[in-house]
XYZ file of C-alpha atoms in Angstrom:
763
model
C 169.217 -36.619 -83.149
C 168.821 -40.367 -82.611
C 165.733 -41.589 -84.505
C 163.566 -40.284 -87.360
C 160.254 -41.902 -88.352
C 159.707 -41.743 -92.119
C 156.251 -42.247 -93.648
C 154.794 -41.969 -97.140
C 151.011 -41.547 -97.043
C 147.909 -40.864 -99.074
C 144.369 -40.654 -97.664
C 145.229 -42.335 -94.357
C 142.814 -40.418 -92.103
C 141.190 -43.626 -90.788
C 144.385 -45.089 -89.360
C 147.010 -42.323 -89.143
C 146.273 -41.132 -85.602
C 146.854 -44.603 -84.148
C 150.141 -44.794 -86.030
C 151.382 -41.400 -84.822
C 150.220 -42.052 -81.248
C 152.458 -45.128 -81.183
C 155.497 -42.993 -82.138
C 155.129 -40.616 -79.189
C 158.242 -40.613 -76.942
C 159.942 -43.089 -79.300
C 161.136 -40.941 -82.224
C 162.727 -37.500 -82.301
C 161.003 -36.399 -85.481
C 158.252 -37.528 -87.840
C 158.974 -37.055 -91.547
C 155.722 -37.482 -93.458
C 155.670 -37.395 -97.263
C 152.173 -36.969 -98.688
C 151.626 -38.206 -102.249
C 148.281 -36.523 -102.930
C 145.806 -36.906 -100.067
C 142.314 -35.493 -100.533
C 141.147 -36.148 -96.963
C 142.347 -34.834 -93.589
C 145.620 -36.810 -93.580
C 147.887 -33.742 -93.748
C 146.078 -31.809 -91.007
C 146.213 -34.866 -88.713
C 149.967 -35.156 -89.320
C 150.520 -31.461 -88.619
C 148.600 -31.740 -85.345
C 151.241 -34.251 -84.184
C 154.079 -31.900 -85.124
C 155.174 -33.871 -88.173
C 157.408 -32.313 -90.807
C 155.145 -32.617 -93.859
C 156.503 -32.775 -97.413
C 154.643 -33.204 -100.698
C 155.705 -35.555 -103.471
C 154.181 -35.964 -106.924
C 153.308 -39.655 -107.116
C 155.169 -41.413 -109.959
C 153.962 -45.002 -109.406
C 157.203 -45.929 -107.667
C 157.257 -46.644 -103.941
C 161.062 -46.721 -103.738
C 161.310 -43.193 -105.154
C 158.810 -41.844 -102.623
C 160.469 -43.748 -99.767
C 163.893 -42.444 -100.704
C 162.568 -38.876 -100.852
C 161.364 -39.282 -97.259
C 164.752 -40.719 -96.211
C 166.515 -37.714 -97.731
C 164.573 -35.425 -95.356
C 165.482 -37.410 -92.221
C 167.972 -35.966 -89.716
C 168.308 -38.799 -87.185
C 171.195 -41.246 -86.911
C 168.665 -44.054 -87.384
C 165.503 -44.242 -89.480
C 162.289 -46.093 -88.616
C 160.203 -46.770 -91.739
C 156.505 -47.110 -90.957
C 153.247 -46.675 -92.896
C 150.094 -44.810 -91.953
C 148.149 -48.078 -91.574
C 150.738 -49.492 -89.147
C 151.513 -48.886 -85.478
C 154.166 -49.939 -82.965
C 153.270 -52.495 -80.325
C 152.585 -50.585 -77.110
C 154.324 -53.082 -74.820
C 157.510 -53.325 -76.909
C 158.180 -49.824 -78.241
C 159.550 -48.189 -75.094
C 162.957 -49.897 -75.128
C 163.856 -49.078 -78.733
C 165.722 -45.842 -78.003
C 168.021 -47.307 -75.366
C 168.752 -50.257 -77.667
C 169.749 -47.963 -80.555
C 172.075 -45.979 -78.278
C 174.193 -49.089 -77.612
C 174.058 -51.162 -80.817
C 176.762 -51.314 -83.489
C 174.371 -52.863 -86.030
C 173.724 -51.290 -89.419
C 170.181 -52.644 -89.657
C 167.577 -53.834 -87.158
C 165.256 -56.767 -87.912
C 161.772 -56.394 -86.391
C 158.471 -58.275 -86.741
C 155.606 -57.205 -88.996
C 152.219 -58.541 -87.877
C 149.772 -58.472 -90.796
C 146.015 -58.833 -90.358
C 143.654 -60.189 -93.011
C 139.910 -60.577 -93.339
C 137.228 -58.151 -92.311
C 135.799 -57.013 -88.971
C 134.638 -58.812 -86.937
C 136.547 -61.792 -88.414
C 140.088 -60.447 -88.451
C 142.715 -63.162 -88.953
C 146.286 -62.520 -87.759
C 149.151 -63.800 -89.888
C 152.388 -65.281 -88.597
C 154.762 -62.351 -87.905
C 157.185 -61.649 -90.755
C 160.832 -60.732 -90.117
C 162.090 -57.682 -91.998
C 164.375 -54.658 -91.662
C 162.479 -51.491 -90.727
C 165.102 -49.674 -88.624
C 168.537 -48.834 -90.056
C 171.240 -46.189 -90.045
C 170.573 -43.134 -92.198
C 172.183 -43.198 -95.643
C 170.577 -46.249 -97.243
C 168.058 -46.262 -100.104
C 165.234 -48.525 -101.259
C 164.992 -50.463 -104.520
C 161.838 -51.665 -106.306
C 158.786 -49.815 -107.567
C 156.514 -51.891 -105.286
C 157.198 -54.030 -102.207
C 160.397 -52.025 -102.091
C 163.465 -53.482 -100.375
C 166.229 -51.932 -98.245
C 168.117 -55.115 -97.307
C 170.515 -55.191 -100.293
C 171.722 -51.664 -99.535
C 172.528 -52.630 -95.935
C 174.222 -55.923 -96.828
C 176.535 -54.142 -99.277
C 178.201 -52.402 -96.306
C 179.290 -55.735 -94.855
C 178.087 -54.584 -91.445
C 175.829 -56.526 -89.112
C 172.090 -57.008 -88.816
C 170.545 -57.740 -85.412
C 167.105 -58.805 -84.256
C 165.169 -56.589 -81.842
C 161.915 -57.564 -80.120
C 159.587 -55.010 -81.684
C 156.316 -55.741 -83.486
C 154.787 -53.412 -86.064
C 151.075 -54.110 -86.539
C 149.736 -53.679 -90.098
C 145.985 -53.401 -90.792
C 146.273 -52.341 -94.442
C 145.319 -55.797 -95.775
C 141.890 -55.735 -94.130
C 139.253 -56.022 -96.839
C 137.628 -52.644 -96.237
C 140.947 -50.785 -96.364
C 142.115 -52.607 -99.500
C 138.908 -51.711 -101.351
C 138.572 -48.172 -100.000
C 142.017 -47.251 -101.302
C 141.727 -49.196 -104.548
C 145.014 -50.867 -103.646
C 144.655 -53.798 -106.029
C 144.350 -51.783 -109.251
C 147.058 -49.367 -108.070
C 149.470 -52.195 -107.289
C 148.720 -54.056 -110.529
C 149.443 -50.922 -112.572
C 152.834 -50.526 -110.893
C 153.691 -54.210 -111.245
C 152.748 -54.212 -114.936
C 154.987 -51.226 -115.632
C 157.930 -52.223 -113.448
C 161.021 -53.582 -115.177
C 162.865 -56.146 -113.068
C 166.100 -58.060 -113.401
C 166.037 -61.817 -113.943
C 167.140 -62.528 -110.361
C 164.175 -60.495 -109.036
C 161.626 -61.947 -111.494
C 160.165 -64.643 -109.217
C 159.752 -62.163 -106.355
C 158.016 -59.793 -108.784
C 155.772 -62.615 -110.046
C 154.705 -63.631 -106.534
C 153.730 -60.038 -105.753
C 151.602 -59.948 -108.884
C 150.019 -63.321 -108.107
C 149.057 -62.089 -104.639
C 147.226 -59.143 -106.187
C 145.286 -61.566 -108.422
C 144.316 -63.544 -105.309
C 143.146 -60.387 -103.515
C 141.018 -59.642 -106.592
C 139.634 -63.239 -106.564
C 141.000 -63.730 -110.088
C 142.387 -67.222 -109.583
C 142.533 -68.094 -113.290
C 144.990 -65.266 -113.998
C 146.880 -66.163 -110.853
C 147.154 -69.772 -112.035
C 148.375 -68.759 -115.485
C 151.168 -66.639 -114.014
C 151.938 -69.298 -111.387
C 152.580 -71.850 -114.133
C 154.931 -69.439 -115.910
C 156.731 -68.757 -112.638
C 157.004 -72.477 -111.913
C 158.707 -72.980 -115.290
C 161.227 -70.265 -114.397
C 161.699 -71.719 -110.945
C 162.457 -75.194 -112.320
C 165.357 -73.785 -114.336
C 167.108 -73.082 -111.039
C 168.833 -75.649 -108.857
C 166.568 -76.626 -105.922
C 169.421 -76.055 -103.469
C 169.366 -72.362 -104.462
C 165.672 -71.956 -103.601
C 164.777 -69.604 -100.748
C 161.634 -68.355 -99.035
C 160.737 -66.509 -102.272
C 160.477 -69.808 -104.171
C 158.544 -71.291 -101.243
C 156.078 -68.414 -101.557
C 155.729 -69.118 -105.297
C 154.887 -72.764 -104.547
C 152.283 -71.781 -101.932
C 150.502 -69.367 -104.269
C 150.593 -71.948 -107.083
C 148.963 -74.554 -104.820
C 146.272 -72.089 -103.676
C 145.466 -71.160 -107.296
C 145.220 -74.831 -108.286
C 142.899 -75.573 -105.386
C 140.640 -72.587 -106.068
C 140.323 -73.518 -109.755
C 139.480 -77.161 -109.011
C 142.767 -78.681 -110.216
C 142.993 -81.146 -107.329
C 145.343 -83.718 -108.861
C 147.814 -81.106 -110.066
C 147.630 -79.417 -106.655
C 148.659 -82.732 -105.086
C 151.626 -83.124 -107.449
C 152.887 -79.582 -106.888
C 152.329 -79.614 -103.123
C 154.153 -82.946 -102.822
C 157.117 -81.478 -104.711
C 157.026 -78.330 -102.582
C 156.905 -80.354 -99.363
C 159.919 -82.427 -100.384
C 161.858 -79.205 -101.028
C 160.575 -77.272 -97.985
C 159.581 -79.890 -95.352
C 159.850 -77.428 -92.454
C 157.734 -74.630 -93.948
C 154.494 -75.025 -92.034
C 152.155 -73.612 -94.682
C 153.616 -75.858 -97.384
C 153.230 -78.875 -95.077
C 149.618 -77.863 -94.436
C 148.829 -77.252 -98.126
C 150.177 -80.721 -98.918
C 147.788 -82.163 -96.326
C 144.915 -80.194 -97.858
C 145.777 -81.567 -101.296
C 145.789 -85.144 -99.975
C 142.408 -84.508 -98.381
C 141.114 -83.020 -101.634
C 141.752 -86.210 -103.628
C 140.461 -88.536 -100.908
C 143.802 -89.834 -99.608
C 142.469 -89.595 -96.085
C 144.918 -91.862 -94.275
C 147.896 -89.973 -95.741
C 146.199 -86.675 -94.887
C 145.918 -87.740 -91.238
C 149.653 -88.408 -91.125
C 150.403 -85.077 -92.804
C 148.267 -82.970 -90.462
C 149.770 -84.756 -87.468
C 153.142 -83.763 -88.921
C 151.910 -80.149 -89.125
C 151.014 -80.214 -85.454
C 154.417 -81.684 -84.643
C 156.019 -78.759 -86.502
C 153.822 -76.357 -84.546
C 153.355 -72.644 -85.052
C 156.477 -70.753 -86.160
C 157.484 -67.911 -83.872
C 158.714 -65.932 -86.837
C 158.691 -66.326 -90.593
C 160.180 -64.839 -93.734
C 156.836 -65.589 -95.408
C 153.571 -63.739 -94.874
C 151.409 -66.648 -93.726
C 148.348 -67.028 -91.508
C 148.388 -68.532 -88.040
C 146.857 -71.913 -87.257
C 148.569 -74.177 -89.790
C 150.510 -75.856 -86.991
C 147.658 -75.824 -84.470
C 143.894 -75.263 -84.729
C 143.636 -75.390 -88.536
C 145.496 -78.695 -88.631
C 143.237 -79.959 -85.813
C 140.118 -79.019 -87.794
C 141.504 -80.829 -90.843
C 142.250 -83.914 -88.740
C 138.620 -83.820 -87.614
C 137.540 -83.626 -91.254
C 139.771 -86.527 -92.282
C 138.634 -88.791 -89.437
C 135.016 -87.782 -90.032
C 135.247 -88.887 -93.661
C 137.096 -92.038 -92.628
C 134.156 -92.828 -90.355
C 135.636 -92.414 -86.877
C 133.253 -89.999 -85.169
C 135.059 -90.349 -81.837
C 138.339 -89.029 -83.238
C 136.476 -86.422 -85.296
C 134.899 -85.132 -82.087
C 138.282 -85.138 -80.318
C 139.932 -83.052 -83.027
C 137.000 -80.645 -83.388
C 137.224 -80.147 -79.641
C 140.968 -79.514 -79.897
C 140.398 -76.937 -82.642
C 137.758 -75.181 -80.521
C 140.045 -75.020 -77.489
C 142.885 -73.617 -79.603
C 140.662 -71.111 -81.428
C 136.971 -70.844 -80.437
C 136.143 -68.716 -83.513
C 136.736 -71.495 -86.073
C 133.364 -71.364 -87.817
C 133.548 -74.671 -89.688
C 134.301 -76.651 -86.526
C 131.660 -75.420 -84.122
C 128.446 -76.876 -85.572
C 129.947 -80.370 -86.115
C 131.452 -80.312 -82.628
C 128.207 -79.369 -80.879
C 126.332 -81.929 -82.977
C 128.745 -84.706 -81.967
C 128.667 -83.666 -78.314
C 124.878 -83.637 -78.454
C 124.849 -87.140 -79.963
C 127.007 -88.405 -77.111
C 125.174 -86.305 -74.510
C 128.453 -84.786 -73.351
C 126.961 -82.075 -71.157
C 130.209 -81.697 -69.225
C 132.133 -80.807 -72.378
C 129.413 -78.421 -73.508
C 129.658 -76.561 -70.198
C 133.435 -76.235 -70.489
C 133.100 -75.071 -74.078
C 130.948 -72.105 -73.183
C 133.724 -70.662 -71.053
C 135.898 -70.432 -74.185
C 133.599 -68.043 -76.015
C 134.512 -64.592 -74.810
C 135.165 -62.500 -77.924
C 132.128 -61.170 -79.867
C 132.649 -63.334 -82.964
C 132.982 -66.629 -81.102
C 129.861 -65.814 -79.035
C 127.953 -65.178 -82.275
C 129.109 -68.458 -83.846
C 128.273 -70.390 -80.683
C 124.814 -68.794 -80.571
C 124.185 -69.665 -84.223
C 125.277 -73.310 -83.874
C 123.215 -73.688 -80.687
C 120.149 -72.271 -82.462
C 120.519 -74.586 -85.455
C 120.749 -77.609 -83.154
C 117.889 -76.410 -80.956
C 120.001 -76.365 -77.802
C 118.401 -74.818 -74.696
C 121.099 -72.155 -74.293
C 120.380 -70.633 -77.735
C 117.967 -67.799 -76.679
C 120.299 -66.658 -73.908
C 123.320 -66.700 -76.220
C 121.492 -64.715 -78.897
C 120.787 -61.997 -76.344
C 124.545 -61.726 -75.700
C 125.478 -61.084 -79.336
C 127.191 -57.737 -79.857
C 124.952 -55.072 -81.425
C 127.502 -54.465 -84.193
C 127.192 -58.107 -85.298
C 123.420 -58.301 -85.447
C 123.385 -57.309 -89.112
C 125.458 -60.368 -90.047
C 124.100 -63.447 -91.821
C 125.129 -65.583 -88.825
C 122.853 -63.664 -86.476
C 119.924 -63.321 -88.899
C 120.076 -67.028 -89.644
C 120.122 -67.900 -85.940
C 117.285 -65.464 -85.245
C 115.113 -66.986 -87.975
C 115.749 -70.478 -86.605
C 114.771 -69.265 -83.150
C 111.540 -67.742 -84.484
C 110.811 -70.991 -86.308
C 111.400 -72.945 -83.079
C 109.163 -70.676 -81.007
C 106.369 -69.881 -83.492
C 106.376 -72.686 -86.053
C 104.637 -71.785 -89.317
C 103.532 -68.419 -87.940
C 107.118 -67.256 -88.297
C 106.648 -67.518 -92.075
C 103.028 -66.464 -92.512
C 102.263 -63.744 -89.966
C 105.405 -61.622 -90.247
C 106.542 -59.251 -92.970
C 110.300 -59.177 -93.525
C 112.109 -56.160 -94.933
C 115.515 -57.824 -95.006
C 116.520 -59.490 -98.272
C 118.300 -62.236 -96.375
C 115.261 -62.929 -94.179
C 113.084 -63.254 -97.303
C 115.671 -65.632 -98.743
C 115.392 -67.864 -95.644
C 111.593 -67.703 -95.830
C 111.830 -68.749 -99.485
C 113.952 -71.746 -98.503
C 111.380 -72.860 -95.960
C 108.505 -72.474 -98.425
C 110.422 -74.344 -101.125
C 111.121 -77.183 -98.711
C 107.404 -77.299 -97.869
C 106.579 -77.666 -101.574
C 105.025 -74.231 -102.162
C 107.110 -73.203 -105.190
C 104.952 -70.187 -106.100
C 105.229 -68.590 -102.658
C 108.912 -69.541 -102.497
C 109.636 -67.843 -105.817
C 107.897 -64.689 -104.614
C 110.028 -64.630 -101.450
C 113.196 -65.269 -103.456
C 112.415 -62.349 -105.778
C 112.130 -60.097 -102.707
C 115.424 -61.452 -101.393
C 117.480 -60.416 -104.402
C 120.090 -62.192 -106.600
C 121.083 -64.942 -104.135
C 117.521 -66.199 -103.721
C 116.744 -65.949 -107.427
C 119.912 -67.903 -108.237
C 118.997 -70.679 -105.799
C 115.516 -70.948 -107.318
C 117.075 -71.258 -110.799
C 119.343 -74.033 -109.506
C 116.329 -75.803 -107.984
C 114.336 -75.528 -111.211
C 117.173 -76.778 -113.400
C 117.865 -79.708 -111.056
C 114.211 -80.695 -111.397
C 114.462 -80.727 -115.188
C 118.023 -81.878 -115.903
C 119.513 -84.937 -114.211
C 122.997 -84.067 -115.500
C 123.184 -80.484 -114.246
C 125.837 -79.613 -111.675
C 125.942 -76.835 -109.105
C 127.962 -75.602 -106.136
C 126.084 -75.909 -102.848
C 128.676 -74.488 -100.468
C 127.195 -70.941 -100.644
C 123.827 -72.330 -99.486
C 124.696 -75.246 -97.229
C 124.486 -73.504 -93.841
C 121.172 -71.917 -94.835
C 119.781 -75.297 -95.922
C 120.865 -76.875 -92.638
C 119.599 -73.995 -90.504
C 116.155 -74.047 -92.141
C 115.976 -77.871 -91.947
C 115.361 -77.896 -95.708
C 115.847 -81.650 -96.094
C 113.676 -81.921 -99.225
C 115.596 -79.167 -101.007
C 118.894 -80.700 -99.929
C 117.872 -84.194 -101.077
C 116.997 -82.775 -104.511
C 120.199 -80.756 -104.926
C 122.829 -82.888 -103.205
C 123.266 -85.436 -106.055
C 123.983 -82.488 -108.389
C 126.630 -80.902 -106.150
C 130.043 -80.420 -107.751
C 131.427 -79.629 -104.315
C 129.878 -82.669 -102.614
C 133.174 -83.658 -101.024
C 133.607 -80.193 -99.482
C 130.120 -80.061 -97.933
C 129.758 -83.743 -96.978
C 130.716 -83.341 -93.322
C 128.563 -80.239 -92.876
C 125.600 -82.473 -93.707
C 126.850 -85.564 -91.865
C 127.281 -83.668 -88.606
C 123.995 -81.782 -88.715
C 120.268 -82.403 -88.161
C 120.026 -83.201 -91.896
C 122.410 -86.192 -91.729
C 119.600 -88.702 -92.572
C 119.469 -87.146 -96.052
C 122.803 -88.808 -96.892
C 121.383 -92.318 -96.490
C 118.022 -91.446 -98.063
C 119.549 -90.818 -101.507
C 120.147 -93.592 -104.045
C 123.668 -92.501 -104.980
C 125.369 -93.129 -108.318
C 128.345 -94.571 -106.456
C 130.966 -92.314 -108.027
C 132.901 -92.005 -104.762
C 133.698 -94.263 -101.846
C 131.509 -92.174 -99.543
C 128.525 -92.611 -101.878
C 129.038 -96.388 -102.079
C 129.250 -96.571 -98.284
C 125.999 -94.625 -97.900
C 124.204 -96.956 -100.333
C 125.537 -99.987 -98.470
C 124.464 -98.539 -95.114
C 120.970 -97.741 -96.387
C 120.489 -101.246 -97.810
C 121.863 -102.874 -94.655
C 119.336 -100.977 -92.529
C 116.657 -102.293 -94.881
C 118.047 -105.821 -94.191
C 118.906 -106.181 -97.863
C 122.252 -107.686 -96.942
C 123.174 -109.060 -100.349
C 122.808 -105.671 -102.041
C 124.582 -104.036 -99.093
C 127.513 -106.396 -99.670
C 127.506 -105.564 -103.400
C 127.802 -101.845 -102.669
C 130.487 -102.520 -100.075
C 132.482 -104.364 -102.725
C 132.130 -101.338 -105.026
C 133.326 -99.132 -102.174
C 136.509 -101.212 -101.921
C 137.671 -99.780 -105.241
C 138.312 -96.580 -103.282
C 140.658 -95.795 -100.390
C 140.236 -97.863 -97.177
C 138.080 -96.287 -94.461
C 136.962 -97.135 -90.953
C 133.380 -97.014 -92.270
C 134.031 -99.879 -94.694
C 135.464 -101.983 -91.866
C 132.379 -101.301 -89.722
C 129.926 -102.029 -92.552
C 131.686 -105.296 -93.383
C 131.590 -106.314 -89.717
C 127.860 -105.510 -89.563
C 127.171 -107.658 -92.632
C 129.287 -110.507 -91.217
C 127.471 -110.338 -87.868
C 124.145 -110.390 -89.706
C 125.289 -113.745 -91.113
C 126.616 -114.865 -87.676
C 130.124 -115.054 -89.125
C 132.127 -113.960 -86.108
C 135.344 -115.396 -87.532
C 135.111 -112.970 -90.452
C 134.478 -110.116 -88.020
C 137.698 -111.017 -86.170
C 139.650 -111.066 -89.416
C 138.288 -107.751 -90.719
C 138.715 -105.955 -87.385
C 142.283 -107.180 -87.124
C 143.168 -105.844 -90.577
C 141.279 -102.629 -89.858
C 143.279 -102.001 -86.694
C 146.510 -102.795 -88.508
C 145.673 -100.155 -91.111
C 144.081 -97.656 -88.688
C 145.932 -98.276 -85.392
C 144.720 -94.935 -83.962
C 141.031 -95.523 -84.684
C 139.070 -95.129 -81.457
C 135.866 -96.494 -82.985
C 137.542 -99.760 -84.026
C 139.047 -100.133 -80.558
C 135.642 -99.577 -78.951
C 133.920 -102.080 -81.276
C 136.651 -104.628 -80.611
C 136.246 -104.240 -76.854
C 132.452 -104.415 -77.094
C 132.749 -107.720 -78.962
C 135.150 -109.055 -76.339
C 137.999 -109.399 -78.833
C 141.684 -108.737 -78.234
C 143.205 -108.699 -81.750
C 146.766 -108.622 -80.402
C 146.301 -111.942 -78.611
C 144.291 -113.528 -81.424
C 146.701 -116.020 -83.029
C 146.804 -116.918 -86.688
C 146.098 -120.561 -85.825
C 142.841 -119.574 -84.129
C 141.785 -117.688 -87.247
C 142.412 -120.679 -89.474
C 141.226 -123.430 -87.126
C 137.989 -121.851 -85.934
C 134.951 -123.262 -87.662
C 136.309 -125.865 -90.099
C 138.722 -127.959 -88.006
C 141.459 -127.745 -90.645
C 145.028 -127.046 -89.693
C 146.497 -123.629 -90.397
C 148.128 -124.198 -93.824
C 151.053 -121.972 -92.935
C 151.738 -123.929 -89.726
C 151.958 -127.149 -91.757
C 154.137 -125.488 -94.365
C 156.376 -123.920 -91.717
C 156.951 -127.268 -89.929
C 158.187 -128.837 -93.140
C 160.401 -125.834 -93.883
C 162.002 -125.872 -90.423
C 163.576 -129.268 -91.135
C 165.593 -127.710 -93.960
C 168.929 -125.803 -93.831
C 168.520 -122.084 -93.078
C 169.265 -120.863 -96.601
C 166.785 -123.372 -98.031
C 164.200 -122.357 -95.412
C 164.476 -118.712 -96.410
C 164.458 -119.486 -100.125
C 161.338 -121.648 -99.701
C 159.526 -119.015 -97.621
C 160.259 -116.231 -100.106
C 159.282 -118.495 -102.988
C 156.004 -119.328 -101.248
C 155.374 -115.620 -100.672
C 155.808 -115.025 -104.413
C 153.353 -117.824 -105.228
C 150.833 -116.429 -102.728
C 151.191 -113.006 -104.325
C 150.300 -114.564 -107.683
C 147.275 -116.307 -106.111
C 146.202 -112.996 -104.549
C 146.363 -111.298 -107.940
C 144.324 -114.058 -109.614
C 141.601 -113.856 -106.973
C 141.580 -110.051 -107.141
C 141.110 -110.212 -110.918
C 138.266 -112.715 -110.406
C 136.798 -110.410 -107.725
C 136.830 -113.338 -105.288
C 137.544 -111.207 -102.240
C 137.199 -113.884 -99.555
C 139.617 -116.304 -101.241
C 142.018 -113.438 -101.899
C 141.966 -112.482 -98.232
C 142.839 -116.018 -97.079
C 145.945 -115.912 -99.240
C 146.750 -112.437 -97.884
C 146.584 -113.711 -94.311
C 148.882 -116.626 -95.157
C 151.306 -114.148 -96.762
C 151.151 -112.024 -93.603
C 152.005 -115.101 -91.516
C 155.112 -115.713 -93.626
C 156.196 -112.077 -93.301
C 155.625 -112.193 -89.533
C 157.722 -115.372 -89.258
C 160.515 -113.818 -91.332
C 160.505 -110.666 -89.199
C 160.586 -112.554 -85.891
C 163.638 -114.498 -87.088
C 165.680 -111.290 -87.527
C 168.087 -109.813 -84.994
C 167.197 -106.141 -85.443
C 170.174 -105.078 -83.314
C 172.225 -105.718 -86.457
C 171.964 -102.819 -88.917
C 171.500 -104.996 -92.016
C 168.783 -107.025 -90.275
C 167.053 -103.820 -89.168
C 166.989 -102.567 -92.760
C 165.628 -105.937 -93.909
C 162.915 -105.687 -91.265
C 161.868 -102.312 -92.696
C 161.500 -103.917 -96.127
C 159.366 -106.740 -94.715
C 157.332 -104.150 -92.789
C 156.632 -102.301 -96.032
C 155.283 -105.434 -97.729
C 153.227 -106.331 -94.668
C 151.645 -102.887 -94.782
C 151.052 -103.398 -98.496
C 149.184 -106.647 -97.768
C 146.943 -104.883 -95.229
C 146.129 -102.315 -97.885
C 145.241 -105.134 -100.320
C 142.926 -106.688 -97.747
C 140.948 -103.450 -97.400
C 141.327 -102.166 -100.978
C 141.570 -105.142 -103.394
C 142.008 -103.040 -106.540
C 145.429 -101.966 -105.216
C 146.708 -105.523 -105.784
C 147.032 -105.051 -109.543
C 148.703 -101.689 -109.019
C 151.372 -103.115 -106.675
C 151.660 -106.664 -108.058
C 154.713 -106.395 -110.340
C 156.879 -104.810 -107.680
C 155.751 -107.241 -104.965
C 156.161 -110.478 -106.916
C 159.546 -109.327 -108.249
C 160.699 -108.701 -104.672
C 159.729 -112.152 -103.391
C 161.112 -113.992 -106.427
C 164.425 -112.094 -106.438
C 164.992 -112.719 -102.724
C 164.117 -116.410 -103.175
C 166.788 -116.659 -105.880
C 169.286 -114.833 -103.668
C 168.836 -117.320 -100.814
C 169.114 -120.264 -103.200
C 172.611 -119.068 -104.121
C 173.774 -119.035 -100.483
C 175.951 -122.124 -99.682
C 174.075 -124.980 -97.981
C 174.880 -126.572 -94.655
C 173.619 -123.896 -92.251
C 170.543 -124.941 -90.281
C 168.071 -122.762 -88.419
């Protein structure tokens, strides 16, 4: 007998038939060990001719597995579960492969699925041994392993192209079988050796995540991290990588953004080619507002791409559509709507069912009147979930295709919040107020949406009545509304309500609640790229973030209060540089007819954001070519004075080369001191003139190098670093004090070095 399939099962009637169907004509026998089913599992197995055995469950998967292996008669064993099935297109060649191989164990792919119908999310396939020669035994009470037993023989492992699909992590199946509490009980009771402790901990942390208990997950993750740090990093494997990933997720979910950045940066340095770690690092950068770094990181993720196979159980998309959606988010917050639209479009093409990308994308296409793109987009939406999401977004934006798309939504999805929300919007569009006064709604969610509309209209009594009918969600929102009205310091999370607020055009409710939102950063783009975007500039923000300062500056500029707009722009400069700040500063400069300042700001903006499409478009519209704009033109335009660096350079060029270089580096150090003094005095314009002179010196030094020589090339990289630093100072003056000591020490030390070089050499 060639091949035995061995299963351990309990209450698998929902999925067992599909599993056993996939084994037909592949295995010679089916050995099924039942551990206490109370449904029709056993009778289903018997109908397929399985040899059924009963085993008293002892909270140890390895024991049950090994009992099934002891009953097998084939030369090889295929281990499979009742919620798994063999890929139909790959299973047929397994028998002929086993007849010719000398391998002791066969590595196959396990394709896990997460989420809940209709939104099922495939993970990246995991490599593991599921086929092996009879005679081996499992170890481990849970997430049992066979690999050690095979490796002890010293014989070979080979990879075979076979995928086993696993649906047991779908939400309904996890809850129906009470898997979380069962697994936690086993993990709590299992005794493990020190070398298996981190693997054991990661299994336990994953159960906490499935139970949405992120605080307990975080506590264990910190303990595991302490254990992990006792090891040498060069000994770390995919198990330690998994521990890092779970730690980062727990930190993010519990709001520990700064710590998440520290841990994800460390993880990325240790595992730069693990796509999920690279992606989580990008997420952490985004979470603390380091948008420019986040852009670079998500571009890196896309360069890595999707792994074909993994030793980690990770979702798909980190190297493709998820990274694209995050790039859209980063550019959207930076203020480049053109690049945001491009990346949202990329995400939609790579995965049309990305919910968070669709509404912003359609909004941006609508703003640009890109009918051609919209037509191409519709051809992407073929699966039921993507059609539903497209119909909902179209309804919210009032697009003409919305009624037709709603009629195409699958009957099984019409109970979902997406459909009910879209349907209510459509009724509101067609019937106006009658949709809320003439109809009686039985659905709790429909009453909740009615309550939102009434609250936005100012009818609190009627709104409260509708919210009571809707159930806990509506009552909670009304409590949040009431507390926000009475307590200026209260904080709330708006993410659970944001799509409902946008769909119902509840701008008054949003304007009241938005300043109280703890998760303002997470929901900002949902509002910005929606019909409620004017709310962002209608609020008098506290100015706690760069985005808030920018909105205040924009609002005041539109009111032609240019002095106050400039004040808020200066406050915004305390935060990370953005394209928005560059655009606002250019607008204020143009309002004062100061085109020279516009040239200067655009040039620095393009140096810092060379990929920004918006800055390129603005530059072209103003008839400016920053690359051909010389430093002399910047200094000479307007006041007739000579470029101070040109005068300084001419005097320096008469000196010997070593003296030239010493003088230039010394001058750079002096300029750095001037820059610091002006930054401390908050004299931004004077500071920027010194920065531009410093940039001229660095440019001159770089052009004098022969980068074909290795030492000169390395020197050029150093100069490039300090040039980049100066651009950052121009756009974010508070960084000067942070970087000053290092910068001035560099220029002064190099000046002293060149002074020690023997004289006599001329340039």
